[in-house]
Coordinates of C-alpha atoms in Angstrom, one line a residue:
M13 CA 0.0 0.0 0.0
I14 CA 1.2 3.5 -0.8
L15 CA -0.1 6.6 0.9
K16 CA 0.6 9.7 -1.3
N17 CA 1.3 13.3 -0.3
V18 CA 1.4 12.6 3.4
C19 CA 2.1 15.6 5.6
F20 CA 3.6 14.0 8.7
Y21 CA 6.0 14.4 11.6
N22 CA 9.2 12.4 10.8
E23 CA 11.5 10.6 13.2
L24 CA 13.1 13.9 14.1
F25 CA 9.5 15.2 14.8
E26 CA 9.8 17.8 12.1
K27 CA 7.0 18.3 9.6
E28 CA 7.6 16.7 6.2
V29 CA 5.6 15.9 3.1
A30 CA 6.3 12.6 1.3
D31 CA 4.8 9.3 0.1
I32 CA 4.8 6.4 2.6
E33 CA 4.9 2.8 1.4
I34 CA 3.6 0.1 3.8
E35 CA 4.3 -3.6 3.5
N36 CA 3.6 -6.4 5.9
G37 CA 2.5 -4.0 8.6
R38 CA 5.6 -1.9 8.5
I39 CA 6.8 1.2 6.9
K40 CA 8.9 0.1 3.9
A41 CA 9.9 3.4 2.5
I42 CA 9.4 7.2 2.8
G43 CA 10.0 9.6 -0.1
V44 CA 8.9 10.0 -3.7
I45 CA 7.5 6.5 -4.5
D46 CA 6.4 5.3 -7.9
G47 CA 3.0 3.8 -8.3
A48 CA -0.6 4.6 -7.5
G49 CA -1.8 5.1 -4.0
R50 CA -4.3 6.9 -1.8
D51 CA -3.9 10.7 -1.8
M52 CA -3.7 11.8 1.9
S53 CA -3.6 15.6 1.1
G54 CA -5.4 17.7 3.6
M55 CA -4.7 15.5 6.6
L56 CA -1.8 15.4 9.1
A57 CA -0.2 12.1 10.1
L58 CA 1.1 11.7 13.7
P59 CA 2.9 8.6 15.0
G60 CA 0.6 6.2 16.8
F61 CA 0.4 7.2 20.5
V62 CA 1.8 4.9 23.2
D63 CA 0.2 4.6 26.7
I64 CA 2.5 2.7 29.0
H65 CA 0.2 3.1 32.1
I66 CA -3.4 2.3 31.6
H67 CA -5.6 0.1 33.8
G68 CA -8.8 0.1 31.8
A69 CA -11.4 1.8 29.7
A70 CA -14.9 1.3 28.1
G71 CA -16.0 -1.0 31.0
G72 CA -12.9 -3.3 30.9
D73 CA -10.0 -3.5 33.2
C74 CA -6.7 -5.2 32.8
S75 CA -7.0 -6.7 36.3
D76 CA -10.2 -8.5 35.2
A77 CA -7.8 -11.1 33.7
S78 CA -10.2 -11.5 30.8
T79 CA -9.7 -11.2 27.0
E80 CA -13.1 -9.5 26.8
S81 CA -11.8 -6.7 29.0
L82 CA -8.6 -6.4 27.1
E83 CA -10.6 -6.2 23.8
K84 CA -12.7 -3.4 25.1
I85 CA -9.6 -1.4 26.1
S86 CA -7.9 -2.2 22.8
V87 CA -10.8 -1.0 20.7
Y88 CA -11.4 2.1 22.8
L89 CA -7.8 3.2 22.5
A90 CA -7.6 2.7 18.8
K91 CA -10.5 5.1 18.4
H92 CA -8.6 7.7 20.4
G93 CA -5.3 7.5 18.6
V94 CA -3.5 5.1 20.9
T95 CA -2.0 2.3 18.9
S96 CA 0.1 0.6 21.6
F97 CA -0.3 0.2 25.3
C98 CA 1.0 -1.6 28.4
A99 CA -1.7 -3.6 30.2
T100 CA -1.4 -2.3 33.7
S101 CA -2.3 -4.3 36.8
M102 CA -2.7 -3.1 40.4
T103 CA -1.7 -4.3 43.9
L104 CA -3.4 -7.7 43.9
G105 CA -2.8 -11.3 45.2
H106 CA -0.1 -13.4 43.6
D107 CA -2.6 -15.8 42.0
T108 CA -4.5 -12.9 40.4
L109 CA -1.4 -11.3 39.0
M110 CA -0.4 -14.7 37.5
D111 CA -3.9 -14.9 35.9
I112 CA -3.5 -11.4 34.5
A113 CA -0.1 -12.3 33.1
K114 CA -1.3 -15.4 31.4
T115 CA -4.3 -13.7 30.0
V116 CA -2.3 -10.8 28.5
H117 CA 0.2 -13.3 27.0
A118 CA -2.6 -15.3 25.4
Y119 CA -4.4 -12.2 24.0
A120 CA -1.3 -10.4 22.7
G121 CA -1.2 -10.6 18.9
R122 CA -5.0 -11.0 18.6
E123 CA -6.0 -7.4 19.4
A124 CA -8.9 -5.8 17.5
G125 CA -7.4 -2.4 18.0
A126 CA -4.4 -1.0 19.9
K127 CA -1.5 -3.5 20.3
I128 CA -0.3 -4.7 23.7
A129 CA 3.3 -3.6 24.1
G130 CA 3.8 -5.3 27.4
I131 CA 2.7 -5.4 31.0
N132 CA 3.1 -2.7 33.6
L133 CA 3.0 -4.0 37.2
E134 CA 1.9 -1.1 39.4
G135 CA 2.5 -2.8 42.7
P136 CA 2.2 -4.8 44.8
F137 CA 5.6 -3.9 46.3
I138 CA 4.7 -0.4 47.4
A139 CA 4.4 1.7 50.6
M140 CA 1.3 1.5 52.8
G141 CA 1.4 5.2 53.5
K142 CA 1.4 6.1 49.8
K143 CA -1.0 3.4 48.6
G144 CA -3.5 5.9 47.0
A145 CA -6.2 3.7 45.4
Q146 CA -4.2 0.5 45.7
N147 CA -5.7 -2.2 47.9
P148 CA -3.8 -2.3 51.2
A149 CA -4.7 -6.0 51.8
Y150 CA -2.2 -7.1 49.1
I151 CA 0.7 -4.8 49.7
R152 CA 3.8 -6.9 50.5
P153 CA 7.6 -6.9 50.3
G154 CA 9.0 -7.4 46.9
T155 CA 10.9 -10.6 45.9
V156 CA 12.8 -11.4 42.7
A157 CA 11.2 -14.8 42.9
E158 CA 7.6 -13.4 42.7
F159 CA 8.6 -11.1 39.9
N160 CA 10.1 -13.9 37.9
D161 CA 7.0 -16.0 38.4
I162 CA 4.8 -13.3 37.0
D163 CA 7.1 -12.4 34.2
S164 CA 7.5 -16.0 33.2
A165 CA 3.7 -16.5 33.2
S166 CA 3.5 -13.5 30.8
G167 CA 6.0 -14.9 28.4
N168 CA 8.4 -12.3 29.6
M169 CA 6.1 -9.4 28.7
V170 CA 6.6 -7.3 31.8
R171 CA 8.1 -4.0 30.7
L172 CA 7.7 -1.9 33.8
I173 CA 7.2 -2.4 37.6
T174 CA 6.5 0.2 40.3
I175 CA 8.1 -0.2 43.7
A176 CA 8.6 1.7 46.9
P177 CA 12.4 1.2 47.5
E178 CA 12.2 2.2 51.2
A179 CA 9.4 -0.3 52.0
F180 CA 11.6 -3.4 51.8
G181 CA 15.2 -4.5 51.2
S182 CA 15.0 -3.5 47.6
D183 CA 18.7 -3.3 46.6
D184 CA 19.0 -6.8 45.3
F185 CA 15.5 -6.5 43.7
I186 CA 16.3 -3.4 41.8
S187 CA 19.7 -4.7 40.7
A188 CA 18.2 -7.9 39.4
V189 CA 14.9 -6.8 38.0
S190 CA 16.2 -3.7 36.2
K191 CA 18.1 -6.0 33.9
K192 CA 14.8 -7.4 32.7
C193 CA 12.4 -4.4 32.7
A194 CA 12.2 -0.8 33.7
V195 CA 12.0 -0.3 37.5
S196 CA 9.9 2.7 38.5
I197 CA 9.7 4.5 41.9
G198 CA 6.1 5.3 42.9
H199 CA 3.5 4.8 45.6
S200 CA 6.5 5.5 47.8
A201 CA 7.5 7.6 50.8
A202 CA 11.2 7.5 50.0
N203 CA 13.3 10.5 50.8
A204 CA 15.7 12.1 48.3
K205 CA 18.6 10.0 49.5
E206 CA 16.6 6.7 49.2
A207 CA 15.3 7.7 45.8
Q208 CA 18.7 8.6 44.5
H209 CA 20.1 5.2 45.8
A210 CA 17.4 3.4 43.8
F211 CA 18.2 5.3 40.7
D212 CA 21.9 4.5 41.2
L213 CA 21.1 0.8 41.4
G214 CA 19.2 0.9 38.1
A215 CA 15.7 2.3 38.6
S216 CA 15.0 4.5 35.6
H217 CA 11.4 5.7 35.9
A218 CA 9.0 7.7 38.1
T219 CA 5.4 6.6 38.3
H220 CA 2.8 9.4 37.8
L221 CA 5.1 12.2 38.9
Y222 CA 3.9 14.1 42.0
N223 CA 1.1 11.7 42.7
A224 CA 1.5 9.1 45.6
M225 CA 5.1 10.1 46.3
T226 CA 7.1 12.5 48.5
P227 CA 7.0 16.0 47.0
M228 CA 9.7 18.4 46.2
T229 CA 10.1 21.3 48.6
H230 CA 12.8 24.0 48.9
R231 CA 14.6 21.9 51.6
E232 CA 14.0 18.3 50.5
A233 CA 13.9 17.1 46.9
G234 CA 11.8 14.0 47.7
I235 CA 11.1 11.5 44.9
A236 CA 9.7 14.1 42.6
G237 CA 12.6 16.5 42.8
T238 CA 15.2 13.7 42.6
A239 CA 13.6 12.2 39.5
L240 CA 13.5 15.6 37.9
D241 CA 17.2 16.1 38.7
N242 CA 18.3 12.8 37.1
D243 CA 18.7 13.3 33.3
K244 CA 18.3 9.6 32.6
V245 CA 15.0 9.1 34.5
F246 CA 11.7 9.0 32.6
C247 CA 8.9 10.7 34.4
E248 CA 5.2 9.8 33.9
L249 CA 2.7 12.6 33.8
I250 CA -1.1 12.4 33.9
C251 CA -2.1 15.5 31.9
D252 CA -5.9 15.5 32.5
G253 CA -5.8 18.9 34.2
G254 CA -6.7 17.4 37.6
H255 CA -3.8 15.1 38.7
V256 CA -1.2 17.9 38.0
C257 CA -2.2 21.5 37.5
P258 CA -1.3 23.2 34.2
A259 CA 1.2 25.6 35.9
V260 CA 3.1 22.8 37.4
L261 CA 3.1 20.9 34.1
R262 CA 4.6 23.9 32.4
N263 CA 7.3 24.1 34.9
T264 CA 7.9 20.4 34.8
F265 CA 8.3 20.3 31.0
K266 CA 10.9 23.2 31.3
I267 CA 13.0 20.9 33.5
L268 CA 12.4 17.6 31.6
G269 CA 12.8 19.0 28.1
E270 CA 11.5 17.1 25.1
N271 CA 13.0 13.6 25.8
R272 CA 12.1 12.6 29.3
A273 CA 8.3 13.0 29.9
C274 CA 5.9 10.1 29.3
V275 CA 2.3 11.2 29.1
I276 CA 0.1 8.5 30.5
S277 CA -3.7 8.1 31.1
D278 CA -3.6 6.0 34.2
S279 CA -7.3 5.5 33.3
M280 CA -9.6 2.9 34.7
R281 CA -12.7 1.1 33.3
A282 CA -14.9 4.3 33.6
A283 CA -13.0 6.0 30.8
G284 CA -15.5 6.7 28.0
L285 CA -18.5 5.8 30.1
G286 CA -19.5 9.0 31.9
T287 CA -20.6 9.3 35.5
G288 CA -21.4 6.4 37.9
E289 CA -20.0 3.9 40.4
F290 CA -17.3 1.6 39.2
E291 CA -14.8 -1.0 40.6
L292 CA -11.0 -0.5 40.7
G293 CA -8.7 -3.1 42.3
G294 CA -11.6 -4.5 44.4
Q295 CA -12.6 -1.1 45.7
K296 CA -15.6 1.1 44.8
V297 CA -14.7 4.4 42.9
Y298 CA -17.0 7.1 41.7
V299 CA -17.1 9.5 38.7
R300 CA -19.1 12.6 39.7
E301 CA -20.9 14.9 37.4
G302 CA -18.3 17.1 35.6
G303 CA -15.5 15.1 37.2
R304 CA -12.1 14.8 35.5
Y305 CA -11.1 11.6 37.4
A306 CA -12.5 8.8 39.5
V307 CA -12.4 9.1 43.3
L308 CA -12.6 6.8 46.3
E309 CA -15.6 7.2 48.7
D310 CA -13.5 9.6 50.9
G311 CA -12.6 11.8 47.9
T312 CA -9.1 10.5 47.3
I313 CA -8.1 10.6 43.6
A314 CA -8.2 7.0 42.4
A315 CA -7.6 7.1 38.6
S316 CA -8.0 9.1 35.5
I317 CA -10.8 8.7 33.0
S318 CA -8.9 10.4 30.2
N319 CA -6.8 9.2 27.3
V320 CA -3.4 10.2 26.1
F321 CA -4.6 11.8 22.9
D322 CA -6.9 14.1 24.8
E323 CA -4.1 14.9 27.2
F324 CA -1.9 15.7 24.2
K325 CA -4.4 18.4 23.2
N326 CA -4.5 19.5 26.8
L327 CA -0.8 20.1 26.7
L328 CA -1.1 22.2 23.6
S329 CA -3.7 24.3 25.3
Y330 CA -1.4 24.8 28.3
G331 CA 1.3 26.2 26.1
I332 CA 3.6 23.2 25.8
D333 CA 5.2 23.2 22.3
L334 CA 4.0 20.7 19.8
K335 CA 7.2 18.8 19.4
T336 CA 7.6 18.2 23.1
A337 CA 4.0 17.3 23.6
L338 CA 4.1 14.9 20.7
K339 CA 7.3 13.1 21.7
S340 CA 6.0 12.8 25.2
C341 CA 3.0 10.8 23.9
T342 CA 4.9 8.6 21.4
I343 CA 8.7 8.0 21.2
N344 CA 9.4 8.8 24.9
P345 CA 7.1 6.2 26.4
A346 CA 8.3 3.7 23.7
R347 CA 11.9 4.4 24.7
A348 CA 11.1 4.1 28.4
I349 CA 10.0 0.4 27.8
G350 CA 12.6 -0.4 25.2
A351 CA 10.2 -0.5 22.3
D352 CA 11.4 2.5 20.4
K353 CA 13.0 0.4 17.6
K354 CA 9.5 -0.9 16.7
I355 CA 7.0 1.9 17.6
G356 CA 6.9 5.5 18.6
S357 CA 7.8 7.4 15.4
I358 CA 7.2 7.4 11.7
A359 CA 10.3 5.8 10.1
P360 CA 11.3 3.0 7.7
G361 CA 11.3 -0.4 9.5
K362 CA 8.9 0.6 12.2
A363 CA 5.3 -0.5 12.6
A364 CA 2.9 1.4 10.3
D365 CA 1.0 3.0 13.2
L366 CA -0.4 6.3 12.0
V367 CA -3.0 8.7 13.3
F368 CA -4.4 11.0 10.7
T369 CA -6.0 14.3 11.9
D370 CA -7.2 17.6 10.6
G371 CA -5.5 20.8 11.4
E372 CA -7.1 21.0 14.8
F373 CA -5.9 17.6 15.8
N374 CA -9.3 16.0 15.5
I375 CA -8.8 12.3 14.6
K376 CA -10.0 11.2 11.2
E377 CA -8.3 7.8 10.6
V378 CA -6.1 5.5 12.6
Y379 CA -3.8 2.8 11.0
I380 CA -2.4 0.0 13.2
N381 CA 0.2 -2.1 11.5
G382 CA -0.9 -0.6 8.2
I383 CA -4.5 -1.6 8.6
L384 CA -7.3 1.0 9.0
A385 CA -8.7 0.5 12.6

């Protein structure tokens, strides 16, 4: 298939006009290509968006451990410009996490929409005092053996795991597990010294920056400030306008630049469904009228109900430059999980994941592996 006269953002995230040839689900060539094809004039092509932290959407949750739920999420995401995602679990019992891992492994490759790029284990090795909406009944010390069990059950699909380094003897865990996937600090009360030690051992990521972690003050950097201060650490940001206020987001992007932010949804099954009562990790959560996120009964923020493409448009409205916003939704998260050779930008050899929009970034068409979704 040849797409003619495509106005797109290339692998340098600069605007270019060229033909794109797609073969066997991948981009074969970009340039002036002989042969007939579909004229894409009048639309703008963006790389397929990548959400590395999403629990659910459209009534399905990754923790349901069901292919039906994964299918709902996959189809929903494709409609919203997200072409790859990490199925994200919560703090749950060992047997449940094993079931989730097996289900994701069995479903991967059969998606009806967005592709599963891996598994994100958000917990269970976190801090009780920073549990947020995680179920305290299942919080426990981390062991390499349990991680290996889950990763093995998934067919080695775990790409990211969140831990609280101060909550257990984590040195050996970080040293061993960081060789297999990205280790992220989150749901943690670690101080700056403890956070830096974890980064020195191999942790390379911060889970939903500012939320469920020690904050940065003028006297103590906390996890947030320590992550920002480390040039090799990727920082997740929920950009729904509620989890982190726009002014803080603007300041954060000034520090992170264009290569370190990973925009995530952190959404749960209520995404796309409106108001109501829902279940998240065995707990009741609520989406109120006009709410931008789900909350626990006591009002604690539980999860987002947004999606990464809408958050991309939020960033533009907050004054974040287009290149930085786009990279933060595509190549940066792909790089954070080691998938940037396959997804995250428009380049020869990569998956033909393309999001076509109008000039106002309203989605018109989405291609996943070269197939119209």
